[in-house]
Amino acid sequence: MSELLQYVVTGLTTGSAYALVGLGIALIAQVTGVINFAQGQFVMLAGLLFAVLEEHQVPTVLAALAALAVTVLVGLALERLVLPRQAAGRTDQAIMLTIGASIVIEGVAFVTIGTEPKFARPFTAGDALRFGGASMDRQYLWVIGIAALVMLAVWLVLTRTRTGWAMRATAMDPDAARLSGISPSRMSMLVFLAAAGLGAIGGIVLAPLQSPDASVGIGLGLKGFAAAVIGGLDRPAGAVAGGLAVGVVEALASGYLPSSQSGFADGIAYAVLLVALIARPTGLLRRVTGERV
């Protein structure tokens, strides 16, 4: 039981990061119809910048804010690149542009920062916490707690603010939203900024646990995409549930598979995606409805 609890805690931690990535993908897909395959690079970029600044003795708060600001600016640049294609009805081209942007961001990171992993200090110093026979690094609490607060903030914005209502109206019918005085292009910009911010926060809180390097973005993006599809691309809450599920299943597989086969754990997310698509093609949290004709 102590091993099981340990794996679940680890899975919830990494799953929180996948949930943030999946949430960003779901928000962009819901409002613009574009799948942003560069979402994982926001996590990589922010985590790498944060760790580099930490290594240069920049205070933690300033390093986090700087990494967040740069990543959000990159997200804005990506939105400016994608929007004309999306507005012209070239959604397929817009998706291809996000793939190209992902490769470019990774390449720039390799050239400017290097290939070596960087290291960041934990937010809180001290020994690991123990409960129920499991050991929890203090940073785990930061990851889970900050991710939960960010997800709550996104839910409140979407359900309690005019901006959130405008985003949801644009997602449901862009033409009707435009007739109501809502600018779909402005909503597109806001969701890209929000998605970049979500990815950046995930990268910053994960950096002390998983030393970031320029190669981690694509893997994180694919697992976030799996989380979003498992939960339902048009259901932000489903993306969160999908991310947590992928993280826990992946951690259990890493723990219980023989050491010679532990490398297969990275493929677990895609196996879960395949099973979910067969069992629930519309997503975990989406109700299947029928209509009498």
GROMACS .gro file of N, CA and C in nm, residues 17-43 78 95 98 102 154 171 188 191-199 217-240 243 270:
model
  207
   17ALA      N    1   0.082   1.862  -1.425
   17ALA     CA    2   0.148   1.931  -1.536
   17ALA      C    3   0.082   1.894  -1.669
   18TYR      N    4   0.052   1.765  -1.689
   18TYR     CA    5  -0.018   1.725  -1.811
   18TYR      C    6  -0.155   1.794  -1.820
   19ALA      N    7  -0.220   1.810  -1.705
   19ALA     CA    8  -0.352   1.874  -1.704
   19ALA      C    9  -0.342   2.020  -1.748
   20LEU      N   10  -0.237   2.090  -1.704
   20LEU     CA   11  -0.219   2.229  -1.746
   20LEU      C   12  -0.195   2.237  -1.896
   21VAL      N   13  -0.114   2.145  -1.949
   21VAL     CA   14  -0.090   2.143  -2.093
   21VAL      C   15  -0.219   2.111  -2.167
   22GLY      N   16  -0.290   2.007  -2.121
   22GLY     CA   17  -0.415   1.969  -2.186
   22GLY      C   18  -0.521   2.077  -2.179
   23LEU      N   19  -0.525   2.149  -2.067
   23LEU     CA   20  -0.621   2.258  -2.052
   23LEU      C   21  -0.592   2.368  -2.153
   24GLY      N   22  -0.465   2.401  -2.172
   24GLY     CA   23  -0.430   2.502  -2.273
   24GLY      C   24  -0.469   2.458  -2.412
   25ILE      N   25  -0.444   2.330  -2.446
   25ILE     CA   26  -0.481   2.278  -2.577
   25ILE      C   27  -0.632   2.283  -2.596
   26ALA      N   28  -0.706   2.244  -2.492
   26ALA     CA   29  -0.853   2.242  -2.501
   26ALA      C   30  -0.910   2.382  -2.518
   27LEU      N   31  -0.855   2.480  -2.446
   27LEU     CA   32  -0.906   2.617  -2.459
   27LEU      C   33  -0.886   2.670  -2.600
   28ILE      N   34  -0.766   2.650  -2.655
   28ILE     CA   35  -0.740   2.698  -2.790
   28ILE      C   36  -0.827   2.626  -2.892
   29ALA      N   37  -0.839   2.494  -2.877
   29ALA     CA   38  -0.920   2.417  -2.971
   29ALA      C   39  -1.066   2.457  -2.965
   30GLN      N   40  -1.115   2.487  -2.845
   30GLN     CA   41  -1.256   2.521  -2.829
   30GLN      C   42  -1.289   2.655  -2.893
   31VAL      N   43  -1.200   2.752  -2.879
   31VAL     CA   44  -1.229   2.887  -2.928
   31VAL      C   45  -1.190   2.904  -3.075
   32THR      N   46  -1.079   2.843  -3.118
   32THR     CA   47  -1.029   2.866  -3.254
   32THR      C   48  -1.044   2.747  -3.347
   33GLY      N   49  -1.064   2.628  -3.291
   33GLY     CA   50  -1.068   2.509  -3.375
   33GLY      C   51  -0.931   2.456  -3.413
   34VAL      N   52  -0.825   2.517  -3.360
   34VAL     CA   53  -0.687   2.479  -3.393
   34VAL      C   54  -0.629   2.396  -3.279
   35ILE      N   55  -0.563   2.285  -3.315
   35ILE     CA   56  -0.489   2.205  -3.216
   35ILE      C   57  -0.348   2.262  -3.208
   36ASN      N   58  -0.311   2.311  -3.092
   36ASN     CA   59  -0.180   2.375  -3.076
   36ASN      C   60  -0.077   2.271  -3.031
   37PHE      N   61  -0.001   2.219  -3.127
   37PHE     CA   62   0.100   2.118  -3.094
   37PHE      C   63   0.229   2.181  -3.041
   38ALA      N   64   0.230   2.312  -3.026
   38ALA     CA   65   0.345   2.378  -2.963
   38ALA      C   66   0.323   2.400  -2.813
   39GLN      N   67   0.211   2.351  -2.759
   39GLN     CA   68   0.179   2.378  -2.619
   39GLN      C   69   0.286   2.325  -2.524
   40GLY      N   70   0.340   2.209  -2.553
   40GLY     CA   71   0.443   2.153  -2.467
   40GLY      C   72   0.570   2.237  -2.465
   41GLN      N   73   0.595   2.310  -2.574
   41GLN     CA   74   0.715   2.395  -2.578
   41GLN      C   75   0.703   2.514  -2.484
   42PHE      N   76   0.580   2.555  -2.452
   42PHE     CA   77   0.564   2.661  -2.352
   42PHE      C   78   0.613   2.612  -2.216
   43VAL      N   79   0.584   2.485  -2.184
   43VAL     CA   80   0.632   2.426  -2.059
   43VAL      C   81   0.784   2.420  -2.058
   78LEU      N   82   0.301   3.335  -3.163
   78LEU     CA   83   0.243   3.218  -3.229
   78LEU      C   84   0.100   3.246  -3.273
   95ILE      N   85  -0.277   2.436  -3.801
   95ILE     CA   86  -0.224   2.328  -3.717
   95ILE      C   87  -0.081   2.294  -3.758
   98THR      N   88   0.160   2.533  -3.611
   98THR     CA   89   0.195   2.509  -3.470
   98THR      C   90   0.301   2.401  -3.458
  102SER      N   91   0.668   2.462  -3.304
  102SER     CA   92   0.724   2.377  -3.199
  102SER      C   93   0.868   2.340  -3.230
  154VAL      N   94  -0.909   2.949  -1.382
  154VAL     CA   95  -0.959   2.937  -1.519
  154VAL      C   96  -1.109   2.910  -1.518
  171ALA      N   97  -1.670   3.017  -2.888
  171ALA     CA   98  -1.651   2.874  -2.911
  171ALA      C   99  -1.778   2.811  -2.968
  188SER      N  100  -0.933   3.488  -2.963
  188SER     CA  101  -0.824   3.400  -3.003
  188SER      C  102  -0.694   3.443  -2.937
  191VAL      N  103  -0.701   3.349  -2.560
  191VAL     CA  104  -0.684   3.208  -2.525
  191VAL      C  105  -0.541   3.162  -2.551
  192PHE      N  106  -0.476   3.217  -2.653
  192PHE     CA  107  -0.336   3.182  -2.675
  192PHE      C  108  -0.249   3.235  -2.561
  193LEU      N  109  -0.277   3.356  -2.515
  193LEU     CA  110  -0.203   3.409  -2.400
  193LEU      C  111  -0.227   3.325  -2.276
  194ALA      N  112  -0.353   3.287  -2.255
  194ALA     CA  113  -0.385   3.204  -2.138
  194ALA      C  114  -0.318   3.068  -2.148
  195ALA      N  115  -0.319   3.009  -2.266
  195ALA     CA  116  -0.257   2.877  -2.284
  195ALA      C  117  -0.106   2.885  -2.261
  196ALA      N  118  -0.043   2.991  -2.313
  196ALA     CA  119   0.100   3.007  -2.290
  196ALA      C  120   0.129   3.026  -2.141
  197GLY      N  121   0.044   3.101  -2.073
  197GLY     CA  122   0.061   3.119  -1.929
  197GLY      C  123   0.044   2.989  -1.852
  198LEU      N  124  -0.054   2.908  -1.892
  198LEU     CA  125  -0.074   2.778  -1.826
  198LEU      C  126   0.048   2.689  -1.843
  199GLY      N  127   0.099   2.683  -1.967
  199GLY     CA  128   0.217   2.603  -1.991
  199GLY      C  129   0.337   2.654  -1.913
  217GLY      N  130   0.988   1.933  -2.456
  217GLY     CA  131   0.863   1.997  -2.492
  217GLY      C  132   0.770   1.911  -2.575
  218ILE      N  133   0.826   1.841  -2.674
  218ILE     CA  134   0.741   1.762  -2.764
  218ILE      C  135   0.670   1.651  -2.686
  219GLY      N  136   0.743   1.581  -2.599
  219GLY     CA  137   0.682   1.476  -2.520
  219GLY      C  138   0.571   1.527  -2.430
  220LEU      N  139   0.597   1.641  -2.365
  220LEU     CA  140   0.493   1.700  -2.279
  220LEU      C  141   0.371   1.742  -2.360
  221GLY      N  142   0.396   1.798  -2.479
  221GLY     CA  143   0.285   1.841  -2.563
  221GLY      C  144   0.199   1.724  -2.608
  222LEU      N  145   0.262   1.613  -2.644
  222LEU     CA  146   0.186   1.496  -2.689
  222LEU      C  147   0.105   1.436  -2.575
  223LYS      N  148   0.163   1.434  -2.456
  223LYS     CA  149   0.087   1.380  -2.342
  223LYS      C  150  -0.026   1.475  -2.302
  224GLY      N  151  -0.002   1.605  -2.313
  224GLY     CA  152  -0.110   1.700  -2.289
  224GLY      C  153  -0.220   1.686  -2.391
  225PHE      N  154  -0.182   1.661  -2.517
  225PHE     CA  155  -0.282   1.639  -2.623
  225PHE      C  156  -0.363   1.513  -2.592
  226ALA      N  157  -0.293   1.407  -2.548
  226ALA     CA  158  -0.365   1.285  -2.509
  226ALA      C  159  -0.463   1.314  -2.397
  227ALA      N  160  -0.420   1.393  -2.299
  227ALA     CA  161  -0.508   1.428  -2.187
  227ALA      C  162  -0.631   1.503  -2.236
  228ALA      N  163  -0.610   1.599  -2.328
  228ALA     CA  164  -0.721   1.679  -2.379
  228ALA      C  165  -0.820   1.592  -2.456
  229VAL      N  166  -0.768   1.501  -2.538
  229VAL     CA  167  -0.858   1.415  -2.618
  229VAL      C  168  -0.932   1.316  -2.528
  230ILE      N  169  -0.861   1.260  -2.430
  230ILE     CA  170  -0.925   1.166  -2.338
  230ILE      C  171  -1.041   1.232  -2.265
  231GLY      N  172  -1.022   1.357  -2.222
  231GLY     CA  173  -1.128   1.427  -2.150
  231GLY      C  174  -1.232   1.490  -2.239
  232GLY      N  175  -1.199   1.510  -2.366
  232GLY     CA  176  -1.289   1.578  -2.458
  232GLY      C  177  -1.234   1.714  -2.493
  233LEU      N  178  -1.202   1.735  -2.620
  233LEU     CA  179  -1.136   1.858  -2.660
  233LEU      C  180  -1.220   1.982  -2.635
  234ASP      N  181  -1.351   1.966  -2.627
  234ASP     CA  182  -1.437   2.082  -2.602
  234ASP      C  183  -1.478   2.090  -2.455
  235ARG      N  184  -1.408   2.019  -2.368
  235ARG     CA  185  -1.440   2.018  -2.225
  235ARG      C  186  -1.312   2.048  -2.146
  236PRO      N  187  -1.287   2.174  -2.108
  236PRO     CA  188  -1.166   2.204  -2.030
  236PRO      C  189  -1.154   2.120  -1.903
  237ALA      N  190  -1.266   2.096  -1.834
  237ALA     CA  191  -1.260   2.012  -1.715
  237ALA      C  192  -1.220   1.870  -1.750
  238GLY      N  193  -1.261   1.824  -1.867
  238GLY     CA  194  -1.222   1.691  -1.912
  238GLY      C  195  -1.073   1.681  -1.936
  239ALA      N  196  -1.012   1.789  -1.987
  239ALA     CA  197  -0.867   1.789  -2.009
  239ALA      C  198  -0.794   1.775  -1.876
  240VAL      N  199  -0.845   1.838  -1.772
  240VAL     CA  200  -0.785   1.827  -1.640
  240VAL      C  201  -0.795   1.683  -1.590
  243GLY      N  202  -0.557   1.462  -1.785
  243GLY     CA  203  -0.418   1.479  -1.745
  243GLY      C  204  -0.385   1.406  -1.617
  270TYR      N  205  -0.043   0.693  -2.449
  270TYR     CA  206  -0.106   0.672  -2.579
  270TYR      C  207  -0.192   0.546  -2.578
   0.00000   0.00000   0.00000
